[in-house]
XYZ file of C-alpha atoms in Angstrom:
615
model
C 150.766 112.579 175.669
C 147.865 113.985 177.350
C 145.086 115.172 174.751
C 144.293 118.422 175.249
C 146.244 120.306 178.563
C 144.417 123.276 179.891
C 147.507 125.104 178.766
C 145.913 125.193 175.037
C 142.687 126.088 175.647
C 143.771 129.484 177.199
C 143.247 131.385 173.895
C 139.209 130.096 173.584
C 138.677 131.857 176.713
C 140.182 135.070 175.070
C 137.184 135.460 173.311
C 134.813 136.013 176.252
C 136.596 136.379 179.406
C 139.759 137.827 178.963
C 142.597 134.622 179.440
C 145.208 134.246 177.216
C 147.168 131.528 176.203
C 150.360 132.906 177.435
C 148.560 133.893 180.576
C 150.762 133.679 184.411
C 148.105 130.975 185.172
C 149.918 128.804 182.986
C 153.146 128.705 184.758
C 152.041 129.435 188.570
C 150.126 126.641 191.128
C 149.023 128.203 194.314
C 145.813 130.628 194.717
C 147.899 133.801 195.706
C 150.050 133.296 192.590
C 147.665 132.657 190.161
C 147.046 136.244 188.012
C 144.910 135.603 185.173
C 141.737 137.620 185.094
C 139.186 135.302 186.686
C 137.094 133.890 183.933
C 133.292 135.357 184.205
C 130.756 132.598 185.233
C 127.790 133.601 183.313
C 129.882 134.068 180.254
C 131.567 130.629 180.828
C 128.304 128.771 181.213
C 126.810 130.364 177.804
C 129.811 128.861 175.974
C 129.434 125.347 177.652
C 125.687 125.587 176.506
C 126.931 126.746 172.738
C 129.470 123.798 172.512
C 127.673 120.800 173.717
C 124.391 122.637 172.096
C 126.551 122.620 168.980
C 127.853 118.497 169.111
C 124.047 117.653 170.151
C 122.754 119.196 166.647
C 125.873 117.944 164.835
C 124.345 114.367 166.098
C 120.502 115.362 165.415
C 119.373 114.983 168.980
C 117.072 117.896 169.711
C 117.339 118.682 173.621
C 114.721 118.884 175.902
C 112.920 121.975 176.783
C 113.905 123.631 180.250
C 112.107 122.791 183.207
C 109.389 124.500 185.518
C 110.349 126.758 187.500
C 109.165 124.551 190.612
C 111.195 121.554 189.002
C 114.566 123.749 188.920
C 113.838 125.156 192.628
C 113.663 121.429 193.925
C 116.654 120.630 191.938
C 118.936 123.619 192.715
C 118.124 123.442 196.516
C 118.992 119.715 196.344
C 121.882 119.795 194.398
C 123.705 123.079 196.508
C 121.798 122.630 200.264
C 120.764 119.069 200.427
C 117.516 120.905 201.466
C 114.010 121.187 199.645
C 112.493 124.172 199.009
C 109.902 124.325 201.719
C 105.705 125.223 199.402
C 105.991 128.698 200.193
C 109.713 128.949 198.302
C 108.259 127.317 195.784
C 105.225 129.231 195.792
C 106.676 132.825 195.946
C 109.346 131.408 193.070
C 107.266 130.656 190.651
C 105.068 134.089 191.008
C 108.165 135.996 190.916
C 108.006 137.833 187.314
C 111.976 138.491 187.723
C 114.107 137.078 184.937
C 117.093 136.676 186.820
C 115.509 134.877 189.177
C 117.178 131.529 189.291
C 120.839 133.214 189.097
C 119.552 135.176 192.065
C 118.625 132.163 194.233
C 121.632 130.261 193.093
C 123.482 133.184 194.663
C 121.485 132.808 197.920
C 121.676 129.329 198.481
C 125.769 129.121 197.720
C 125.532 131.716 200.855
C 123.953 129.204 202.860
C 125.714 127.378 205.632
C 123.917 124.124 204.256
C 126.028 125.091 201.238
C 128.983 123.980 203.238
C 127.098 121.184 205.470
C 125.826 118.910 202.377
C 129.074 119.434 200.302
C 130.654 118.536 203.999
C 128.892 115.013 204.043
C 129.275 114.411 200.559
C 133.100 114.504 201.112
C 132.779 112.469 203.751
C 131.484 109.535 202.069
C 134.007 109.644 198.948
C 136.758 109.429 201.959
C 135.472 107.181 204.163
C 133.391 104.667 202.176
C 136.283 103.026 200.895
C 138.573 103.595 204.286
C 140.564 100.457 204.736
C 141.002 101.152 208.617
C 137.750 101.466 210.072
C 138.880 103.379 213.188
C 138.831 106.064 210.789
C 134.954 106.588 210.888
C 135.054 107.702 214.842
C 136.376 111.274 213.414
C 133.381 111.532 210.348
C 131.882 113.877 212.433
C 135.123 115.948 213.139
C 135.771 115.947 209.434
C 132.219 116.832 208.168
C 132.903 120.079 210.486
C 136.113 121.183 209.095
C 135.235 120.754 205.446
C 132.078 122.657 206.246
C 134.069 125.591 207.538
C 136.492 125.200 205.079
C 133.671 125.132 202.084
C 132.086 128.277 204.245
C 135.281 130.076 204.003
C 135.578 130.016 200.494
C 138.972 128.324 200.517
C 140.044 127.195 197.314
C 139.972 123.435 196.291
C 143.909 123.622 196.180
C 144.167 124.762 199.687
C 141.795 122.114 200.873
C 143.376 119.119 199.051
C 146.809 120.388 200.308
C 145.457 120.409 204.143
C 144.591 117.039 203.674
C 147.246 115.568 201.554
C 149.931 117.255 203.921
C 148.216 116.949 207.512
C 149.403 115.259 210.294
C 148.225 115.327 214.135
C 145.417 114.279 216.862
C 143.066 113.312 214.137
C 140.059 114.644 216.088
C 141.759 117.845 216.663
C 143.063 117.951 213.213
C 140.210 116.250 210.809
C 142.375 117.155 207.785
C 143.968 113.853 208.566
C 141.309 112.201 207.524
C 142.185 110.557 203.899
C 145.460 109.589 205.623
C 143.821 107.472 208.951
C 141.287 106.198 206.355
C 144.305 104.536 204.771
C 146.108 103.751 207.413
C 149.294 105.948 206.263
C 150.135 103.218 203.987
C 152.005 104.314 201.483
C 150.432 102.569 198.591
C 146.649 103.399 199.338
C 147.067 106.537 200.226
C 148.766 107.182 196.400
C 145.777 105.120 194.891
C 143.097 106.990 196.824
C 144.869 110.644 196.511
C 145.161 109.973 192.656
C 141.222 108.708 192.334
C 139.931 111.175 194.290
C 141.779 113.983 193.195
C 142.653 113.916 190.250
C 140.110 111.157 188.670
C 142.818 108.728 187.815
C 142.821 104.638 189.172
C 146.275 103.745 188.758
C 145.687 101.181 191.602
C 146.208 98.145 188.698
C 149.718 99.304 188.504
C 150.770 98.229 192.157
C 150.874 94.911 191.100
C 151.512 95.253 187.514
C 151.520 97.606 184.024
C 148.205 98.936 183.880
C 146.016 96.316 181.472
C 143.977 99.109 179.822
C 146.084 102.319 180.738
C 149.311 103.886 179.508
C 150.342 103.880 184.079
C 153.337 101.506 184.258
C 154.085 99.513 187.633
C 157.369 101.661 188.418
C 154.395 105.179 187.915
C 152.779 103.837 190.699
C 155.310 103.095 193.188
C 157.297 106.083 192.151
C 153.777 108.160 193.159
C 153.497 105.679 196.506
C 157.294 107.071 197.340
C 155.454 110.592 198.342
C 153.575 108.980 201.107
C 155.897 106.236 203.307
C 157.295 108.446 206.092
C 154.315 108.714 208.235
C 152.279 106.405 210.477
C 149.204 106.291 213.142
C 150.215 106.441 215.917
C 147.957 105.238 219.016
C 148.399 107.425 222.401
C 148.293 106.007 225.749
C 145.348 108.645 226.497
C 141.951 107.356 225.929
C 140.770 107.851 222.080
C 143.784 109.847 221.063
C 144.891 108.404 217.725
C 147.672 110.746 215.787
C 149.078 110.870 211.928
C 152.796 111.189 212.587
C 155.947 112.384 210.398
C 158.483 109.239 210.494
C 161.300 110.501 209.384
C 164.194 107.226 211.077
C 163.193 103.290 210.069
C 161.561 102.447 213.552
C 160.927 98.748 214.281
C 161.147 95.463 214.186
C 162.737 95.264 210.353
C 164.408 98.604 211.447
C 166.316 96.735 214.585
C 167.847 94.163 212.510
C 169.001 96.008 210.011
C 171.044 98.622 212.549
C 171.984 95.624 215.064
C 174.234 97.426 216.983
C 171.351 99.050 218.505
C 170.840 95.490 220.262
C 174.015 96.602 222.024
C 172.370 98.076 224.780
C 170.499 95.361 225.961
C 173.843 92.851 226.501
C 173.337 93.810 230.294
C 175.734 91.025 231.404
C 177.918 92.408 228.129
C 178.980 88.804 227.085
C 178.571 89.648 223.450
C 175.025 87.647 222.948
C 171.239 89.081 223.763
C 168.926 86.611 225.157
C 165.056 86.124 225.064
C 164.664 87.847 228.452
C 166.999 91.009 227.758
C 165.327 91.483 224.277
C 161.800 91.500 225.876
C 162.729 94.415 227.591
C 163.049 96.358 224.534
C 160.841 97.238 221.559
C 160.053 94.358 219.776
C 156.699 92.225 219.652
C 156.837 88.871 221.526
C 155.588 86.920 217.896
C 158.606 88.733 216.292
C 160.734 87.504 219.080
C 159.603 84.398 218.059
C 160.577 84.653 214.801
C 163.951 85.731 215.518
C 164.866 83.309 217.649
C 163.759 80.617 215.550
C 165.832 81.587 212.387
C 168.995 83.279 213.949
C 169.437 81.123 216.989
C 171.549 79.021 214.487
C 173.546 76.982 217.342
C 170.259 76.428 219.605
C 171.953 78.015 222.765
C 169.340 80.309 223.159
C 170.964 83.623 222.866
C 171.629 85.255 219.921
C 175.226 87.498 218.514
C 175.096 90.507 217.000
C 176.282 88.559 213.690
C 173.620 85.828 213.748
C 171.210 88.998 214.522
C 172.346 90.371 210.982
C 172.272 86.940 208.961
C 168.588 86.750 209.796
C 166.586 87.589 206.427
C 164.735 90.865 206.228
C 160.397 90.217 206.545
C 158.502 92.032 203.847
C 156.763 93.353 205.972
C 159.174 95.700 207.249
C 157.798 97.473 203.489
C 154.598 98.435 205.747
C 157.137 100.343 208.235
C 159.480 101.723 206.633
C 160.739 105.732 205.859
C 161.396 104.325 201.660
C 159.351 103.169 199.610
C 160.451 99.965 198.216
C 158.784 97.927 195.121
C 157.900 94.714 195.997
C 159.814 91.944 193.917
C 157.012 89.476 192.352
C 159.253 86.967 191.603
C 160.699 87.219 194.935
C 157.787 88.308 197.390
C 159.907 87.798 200.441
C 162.498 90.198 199.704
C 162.981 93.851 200.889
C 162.353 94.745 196.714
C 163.540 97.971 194.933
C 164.112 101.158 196.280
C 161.760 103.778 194.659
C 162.116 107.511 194.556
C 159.032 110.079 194.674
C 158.152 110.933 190.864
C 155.148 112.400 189.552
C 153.310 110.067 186.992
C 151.733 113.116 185.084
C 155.130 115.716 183.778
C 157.557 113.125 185.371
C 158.668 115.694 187.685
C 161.152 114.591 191.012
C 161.251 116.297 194.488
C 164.921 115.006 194.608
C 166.176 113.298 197.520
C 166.478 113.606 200.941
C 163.587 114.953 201.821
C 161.640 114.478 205.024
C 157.742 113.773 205.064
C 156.636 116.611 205.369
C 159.014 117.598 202.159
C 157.418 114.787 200.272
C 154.273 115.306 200.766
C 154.179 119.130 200.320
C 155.636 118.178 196.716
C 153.078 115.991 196.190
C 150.505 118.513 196.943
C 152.126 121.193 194.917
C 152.114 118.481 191.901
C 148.751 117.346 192.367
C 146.949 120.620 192.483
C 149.398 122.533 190.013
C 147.696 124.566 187.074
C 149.862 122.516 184.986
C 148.158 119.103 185.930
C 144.919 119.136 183.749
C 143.289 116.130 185.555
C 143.231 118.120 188.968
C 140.961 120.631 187.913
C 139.089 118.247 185.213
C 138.900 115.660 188.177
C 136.840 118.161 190.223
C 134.714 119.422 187.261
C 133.772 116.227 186.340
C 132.648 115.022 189.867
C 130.297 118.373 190.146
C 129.471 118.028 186.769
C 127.819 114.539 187.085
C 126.487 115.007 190.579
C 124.349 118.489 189.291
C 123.361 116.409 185.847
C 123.296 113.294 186.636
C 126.151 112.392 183.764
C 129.763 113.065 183.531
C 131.654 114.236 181.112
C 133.874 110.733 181.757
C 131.927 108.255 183.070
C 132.761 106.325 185.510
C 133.447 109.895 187.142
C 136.962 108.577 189.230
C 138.089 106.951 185.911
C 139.683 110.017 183.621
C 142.933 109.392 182.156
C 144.724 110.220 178.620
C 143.052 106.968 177.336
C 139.740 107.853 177.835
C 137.803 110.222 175.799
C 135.631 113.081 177.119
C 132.288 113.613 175.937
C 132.134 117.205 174.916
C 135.583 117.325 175.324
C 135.717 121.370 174.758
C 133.097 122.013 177.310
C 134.887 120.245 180.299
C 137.847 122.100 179.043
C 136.478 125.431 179.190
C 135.035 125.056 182.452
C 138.495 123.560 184.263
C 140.690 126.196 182.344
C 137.747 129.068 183.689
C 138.043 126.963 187.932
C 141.892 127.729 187.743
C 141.703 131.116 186.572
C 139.201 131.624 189.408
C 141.471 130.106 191.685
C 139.750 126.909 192.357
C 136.651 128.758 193.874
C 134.352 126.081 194.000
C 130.827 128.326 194.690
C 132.078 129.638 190.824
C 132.071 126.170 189.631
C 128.865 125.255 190.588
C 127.315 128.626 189.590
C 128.522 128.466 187.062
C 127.006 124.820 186.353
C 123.701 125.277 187.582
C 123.199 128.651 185.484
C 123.326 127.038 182.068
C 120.959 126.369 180.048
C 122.479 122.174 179.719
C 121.235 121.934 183.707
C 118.297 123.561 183.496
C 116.759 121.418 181.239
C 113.970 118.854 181.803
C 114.564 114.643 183.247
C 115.341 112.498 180.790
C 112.514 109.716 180.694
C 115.546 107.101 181.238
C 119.394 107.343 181.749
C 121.518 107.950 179.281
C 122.330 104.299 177.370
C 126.108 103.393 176.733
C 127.221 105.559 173.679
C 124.361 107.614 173.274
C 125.148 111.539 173.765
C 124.079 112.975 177.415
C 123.106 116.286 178.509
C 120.408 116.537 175.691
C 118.398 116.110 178.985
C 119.069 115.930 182.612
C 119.612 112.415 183.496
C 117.412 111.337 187.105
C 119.418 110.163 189.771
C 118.462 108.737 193.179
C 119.194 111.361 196.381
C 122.180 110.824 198.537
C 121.469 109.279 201.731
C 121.542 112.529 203.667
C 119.334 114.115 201.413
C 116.727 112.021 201.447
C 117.191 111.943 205.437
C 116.962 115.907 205.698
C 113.761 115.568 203.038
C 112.312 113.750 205.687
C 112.872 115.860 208.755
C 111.616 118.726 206.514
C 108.622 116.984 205.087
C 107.698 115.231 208.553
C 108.726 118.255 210.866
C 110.677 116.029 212.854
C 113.465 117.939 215.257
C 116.648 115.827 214.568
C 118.385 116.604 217.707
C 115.192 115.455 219.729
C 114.392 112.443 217.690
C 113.815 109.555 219.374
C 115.229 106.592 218.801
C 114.944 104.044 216.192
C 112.026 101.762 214.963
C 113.503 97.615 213.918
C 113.885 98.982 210.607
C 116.735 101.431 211.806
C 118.412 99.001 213.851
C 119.085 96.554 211.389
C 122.219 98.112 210.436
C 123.609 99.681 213.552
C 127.261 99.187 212.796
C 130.138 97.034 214.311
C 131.683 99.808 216.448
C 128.391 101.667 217.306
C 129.355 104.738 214.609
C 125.799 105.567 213.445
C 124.370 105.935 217.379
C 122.505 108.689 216.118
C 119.319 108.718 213.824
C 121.305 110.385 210.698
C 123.953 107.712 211.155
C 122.248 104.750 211.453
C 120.447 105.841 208.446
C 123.219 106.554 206.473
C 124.304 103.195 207.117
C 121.010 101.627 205.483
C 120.854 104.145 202.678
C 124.236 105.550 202.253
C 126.676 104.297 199.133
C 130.018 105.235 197.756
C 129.014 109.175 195.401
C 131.506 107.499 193.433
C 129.685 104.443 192.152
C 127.253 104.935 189.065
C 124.677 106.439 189.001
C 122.629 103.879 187.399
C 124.275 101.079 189.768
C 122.411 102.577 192.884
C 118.849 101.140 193.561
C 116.495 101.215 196.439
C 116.169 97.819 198.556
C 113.788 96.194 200.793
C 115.551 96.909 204.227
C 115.224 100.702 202.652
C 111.345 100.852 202.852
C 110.917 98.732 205.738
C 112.925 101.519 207.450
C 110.410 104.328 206.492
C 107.398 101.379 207.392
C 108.956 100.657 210.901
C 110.399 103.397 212.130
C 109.125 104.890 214.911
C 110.443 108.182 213.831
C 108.824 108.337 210.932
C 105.584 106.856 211.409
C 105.234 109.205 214.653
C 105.666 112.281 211.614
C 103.256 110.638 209.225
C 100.467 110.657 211.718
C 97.441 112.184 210.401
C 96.620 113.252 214.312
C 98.420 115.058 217.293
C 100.879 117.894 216.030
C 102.526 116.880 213.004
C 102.279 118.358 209.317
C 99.986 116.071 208.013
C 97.769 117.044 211.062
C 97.903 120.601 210.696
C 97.367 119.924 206.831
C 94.274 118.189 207.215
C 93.393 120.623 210.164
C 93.651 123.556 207.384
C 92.169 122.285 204.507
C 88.581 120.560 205.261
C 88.544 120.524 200.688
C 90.486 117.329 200.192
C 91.808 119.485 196.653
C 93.667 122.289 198.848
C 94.658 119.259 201.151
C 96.379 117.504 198.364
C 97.591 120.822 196.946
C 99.321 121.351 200.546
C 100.547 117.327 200.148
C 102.101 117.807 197.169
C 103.610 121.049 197.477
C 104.906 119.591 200.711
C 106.664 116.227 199.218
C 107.179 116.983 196.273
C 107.696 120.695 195.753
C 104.829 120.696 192.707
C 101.042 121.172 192.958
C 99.441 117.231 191.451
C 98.087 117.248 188.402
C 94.858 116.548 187.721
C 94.348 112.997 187.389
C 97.050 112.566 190.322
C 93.830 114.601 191.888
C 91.449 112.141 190.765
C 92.984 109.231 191.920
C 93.998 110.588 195.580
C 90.310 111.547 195.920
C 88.602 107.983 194.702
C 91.415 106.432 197.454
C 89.909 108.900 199.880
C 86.543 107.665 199.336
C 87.017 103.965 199.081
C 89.346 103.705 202.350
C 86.295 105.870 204.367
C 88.689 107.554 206.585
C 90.087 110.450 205.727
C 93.045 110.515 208.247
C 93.770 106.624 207.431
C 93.891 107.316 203.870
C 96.097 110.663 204.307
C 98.615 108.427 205.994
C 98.834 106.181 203.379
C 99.110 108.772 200.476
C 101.724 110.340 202.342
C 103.986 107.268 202.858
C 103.419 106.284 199.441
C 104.667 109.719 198.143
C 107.822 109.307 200.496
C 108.486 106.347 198.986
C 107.809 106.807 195.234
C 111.066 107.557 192.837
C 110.379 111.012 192.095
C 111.259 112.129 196.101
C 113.817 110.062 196.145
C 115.370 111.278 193.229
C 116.234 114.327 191.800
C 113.713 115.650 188.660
C-alpha cells in the first residue's frame, strides 16, 4: 500500500488554492486533460513553509534566519541559470527598496534561455553518467539542445518524459532517444533507469532476485522490463548514423533457429541439408556459425537438416534480441526462461497483449507519468527539491519507494499534488521552491547528520561541474567559443573516444559527477586544482596585466580597499568583510608586488569552498 497517494491530499489544497479531493485531476493523465484549477505558487510555498516550520518547532530546532540579499542573488542565479550574478546585479539588488523583489527576479531569470541551458546539462548528466553504451555520449550535445528547447517551451514534464520514453529514430536528429541509446535498448536497463530516474524508484535488485529491503518482487521487475524489448540500435551503413528502431518480428541468430524453415532458401542445390558455405551467405555471424555447426552437425558430414537445425538448444542470449521479454531461469541460466507480459509495478495495471513497441511503450509512458502514480510527480519534486536546498525530502534522492519515509512528508505532498494540478509546469515548481521562506534561509555551518531534521537551514553543496565552469568564464572574462586550448591539467582526462574536444567537455570530464550521488559524497580532488593551476586558460584570465578583469580591476582602483571590494564582488558576489580586508592588505604588503599578489588572491578565491559551492 503506498502511504499517502496524491489522491488524498486533494482536500488540503482546498483550503488555499481551490483543488478538491474529488477533483478531474484525480482520474485524468495527460496535460490537455488535466482540469483542476492550477494550484497558486505563492500560496503553495507559504504552506510548505507553515508545515515543515510547524515539525521543526514540534522538534525544538529553531531555523536559521534568512539570508542577505546578495547571498540569495548568488544562490537563485545558480540554482535557475547556472550563472552568477555579475557586482552590478548584485549591487543594484541589494539597493532596491522593493519587497517583492526576489519573486520578481525569480520571474526574470525562469525567462532566461540559461533557464533552459543549465537545466539542459543537468539532464544530461543524470542520463548519460550511468549510460552503459558509451556511443551514446557522441549525441550529449544534440540532447542538451532539445531539452533546452523543450525546457524553453514550457512543455510539461509529462510531455518530455513521454518523448523520451517513446522515441525512436537517427539519434542525432532525434535526441529524445537518448535514455534509450544510453542503454542500449535493452530491455532490462532501460526499465531500471526509466523507474530511477523518473519516478525515484531502484527496483534494479529485483532483476536478479526479490528486492532485499523493498516490497519490488523479481516477477515486478521483469513484468516492467516487458514494456521495453521490441526495439534495438541499429547502426547505418552511412557514416555516424546510429538509429533506435521499433522491432516488432524476432530477427536473428536465436530468431533463425527457432523458424528453421526460413533456412529453406538457402538449400541452393535443394538436397534437403544447408552447408557452411550456403549459410554464410545469409544473416548469421561467422562465430554463431561456429556454434551451430559444432552442436547440430550431429553425424559430422558437414551439412546440417532442417531437423538437426531445430534440435540445436536455444543461446540465452537470444533474451538480448528478442520482441518478448523472457525471465531468465536462475536455476537454469542457459535456457530461453519465462515469458513475461508488460505490467505496471505501481496499480498493477496491463496493456494487454499484442501490442507492438510503439504500443508498449506509449503504455508505459501513460503509466509512468499518470496523475495516479504519486512517485512520478514526488520523483521530480524531490530531485528539485534537494538540488535548490541541498537536502531531499528522501535522501538518497533516486531512492523513494513505499518503504521509505519522507521527511516532512505533508510538504512534499502538497507541492507534487500543486505540479499536477499545474500540469507538470516545471518553471511553477521551482518558483514555487525558491520563493519560500525554507530556501531562503541562511547555510547551515555543516550538512545535515543522519537523522537529524533538514531544512532548519540550507544545507551547502559543491557546484555542478558546468557551473563552476561558466563561474569561471564569467569571473575571468574568458570567450568560451575562442578559448584556446588546454593547459596539462585539462588534458589529463581527455576521454577514450575524444568526447570532451572542447574546453567545457574536457572539463566536465575532470569535474563532472553523477547529480544523483550525495551530496555529501562529492569532494574536490587534486587533479581538480591542478587544472585551475595549469591551465593555460585560466591562468591567461587570472593575469593581473594585458586585458583581463583582474587588469582592468587593478587599472580602476589604485585604493587596494575598492580593489578588493571589486575582487570580491567579482568572485564571490559579496563585498569582504573587514578582517577578510585586513588580511588581503598585510598579503599585499609582504609579497611587494601588487599585481603578483592580486594573482594569487584571486586564484585562491577560485579555489576556496565558498565559490565552489553554493551559500
Amino acid at each position: 500500500m503506498l502511504r499517502r497517494p496524491l489522491l488524498q491530499i486533494g482536500l488540503a489544497l482546498t483550503v488555499f488554492c481551490g483543488i478538491a479531493a474529488n477533483s478531474p485531476a484525480a482520474n485524468t493523465r495527460s496535460k490537455s486533460s488535466v482540469s483542476a484549477t492550477p494550484a497558486d505558487s505563492n500560496a503553495v510555498a507559504a504552506e510548505v513553509d507553515r508545515l515543515i516550520l510547524t515539525d521543526l518547532k514540534k522538534a525544538g530546532v529553531q531555523p536559521a534566519d534568512r539570508c542577505s540579499d546578495a547571498d540569495f542573488l548568488r544562490r537563485v542565479s545558480l540554482d535557475i541559470t547556472g550563472q552568477l550574478p555579475s557586482p552590478r546585479d548584485v549591487t543594484i539588488f541589494a539597493l532596491d527598496p522593493d519587497a517583492n523583489k526576489r519573486a520578481i527576479v525569480i520571474d526574470q531569470l525562469l525567462r532566461s534561455p540559461e533557464y533552459g541551458k543549465n537545466w539542459a546539462r543537468y539532464w544530461r548528466d543524470v542520463v548519460f553518467m550511468p549510460a552503459t553504451d558509451i556511443r551514446a555520449r557522441v549525441v550529449q550535445a544534440d540532447f542538451e539542445k532539445w531539452v533546452a528547447a523543450e525546457l524553453e517551451a514550457h512543455h510539461g514534464w509529462d510531455r518530455i518524459v513521454t518523448t523520451m520514453l517513446t522515441a525512436t529514430g537517427d539519434v542525432h536528429e532525434n535526441p529524445a532517444t537518448a535514455l534509450v541509446f544510453a542503454q542500449g535498448a535493452q530491455a532490462s536497463e532501460i526499465a531500471a533507469e526509466a523507474c530511477r530516474i523518473f519516478l525515484g524508484i531502484q527496483m534494479q535488485c529485483a532483476n536478479c532476485h526479490d528486492h532485499p529491503s523493498d516490497v519490488w518482487k523479481r516477477d515486478q521487475f521483469h513484468e516492467l522490463a516487458a514494456y521495453f524489448p521490441r526495439m534495438a540500435v541499429r547502426q547505418m551503413q552511412e557514416p555516424r548514423k546510429i538509429e533506435i528502431v521499433s522491432v516488432n518480428t524476432d530477427r536473428g541468430p536465436g530468431d533463425f533457429l527457432q523458424n528453421a524453415e526460413r533456412l529453406k532458401r538457402f538449400d541452393r542445390n535443394n538436397d534437403g541439408k544447408l552447408t557452411r558455405a550456403e549459410l554464410q551467405a545469409g544473416p548469421l555471424p561467422a562465430q554463431f556459425l561456429d556454434r551451430i555447426f559444432q552442436q547440430g552437425d550431429t553425424n559430422k558430414d558437414g551439412a546440417l537438416t532442417i531437423a538437426e537445425i531445430k534440435a540445436i538448444p536455444l543461446p540465452p542470449q537470444n533474451r538480448r534480441g528478442s520482441t518478448e521479454h523472457y525471465m531468465p531461469d536462475l536455476n537454469d541460466p542457459s535456457s530461453k526462461g519465462r515469458l513475461v507480459e508488460p505490467k505496471f509495478f505501481v496499480d498493477g495495471s496491463s496493456p494487454g497483449h499484442g501490442l507492438s513497441d510503439e504500443g508498449r511503450r506509449a503504455a508505459a509512458a501513460a503509466a509512468f507519468t499518470s496523475p495516479d502514480n504519486p512517485w512520478f510527480a514526488r520523483a521530480i519534486v524531490n530531485r528539485m527539491w534537494c538540488e535548490f536546498l541541498g537536502e531531499g525530502f528522501y535522501m538518497p534522492v533516486d531512492d523513494l519507494g513505499p518503504t521509505r519515509t519522507a521527511r516532512f512528508p505533508e510538504a512534499i505532498d502538497l507541492l507534487a499534488a500543486g505540479f499536477v494540478s499545474n500540469h507538470y509546469d516545471l518553471p511553477w515548481l521551482l518558483r514555487t521552491i525558491a520563493n519560500s521562506q525554507t530556501y531562503q534561509r541562511k547555510v547551515a555551518a555543516k550538512a545535515v547528520s543522519e537523522g537529524a531534521l533538514p531544512f532548519a537551514a540550507v544545507t551547502p553543496t559543491r557546484l555542478r561541474a558546468d557551473v563552476v565552469f561558466n563561474s569561471l568564464l564569467q569571473v575571468l572574462g574568458v570567450d568560451e567559443d575562442a578559448a584556446a586550448g588546454p593547459g596539462r591539467g585539462m588534458m589529463m582526462m581527455a576521454g577514450p573516444l575524444g568526447f570532451q574536444r572542447s574546453p567545457r567537455g574536457r572539463f566536465d570530464a575532470l569535474f563532472g559527477v553523477d547529480p544523483s550521488v550525495p551530496k555529501e559524497d562529492i569532494t574536490g580532488n587534486v587533479p581538480q586544482s591542478l587544472s585551475l593551476m595549469n591551465s593555460n586558460m585560466w591562468r591567461a584570465g587570472m593575469s593581473s596585466t594585458g586585458n583581463t578583469r583582474l587588469s582592468k580591476i587593478l587599472r580602476d582602483n589604485r585604493d587596494d580597499h575598492d580593489a578588493l571590494s571589486e575582487v570580491y564582488l567579482l568572485v564571490l558576489s559579496r563585498e569582504p568583510s573587514k578582517h577578510e580586508v585586513e588580511i588581503c592588505q598585510n598579503y599585499i604588503k609582504d609579497v611587494g608586488q601588487r599585481g603578483e599578489a592580486y594573482e594569487d588572491l584571486l586564484w585562491s578565491l577560485l579555489n576556496s569552498s565558498e565559490f565552489l559551492s553554493k551559500r
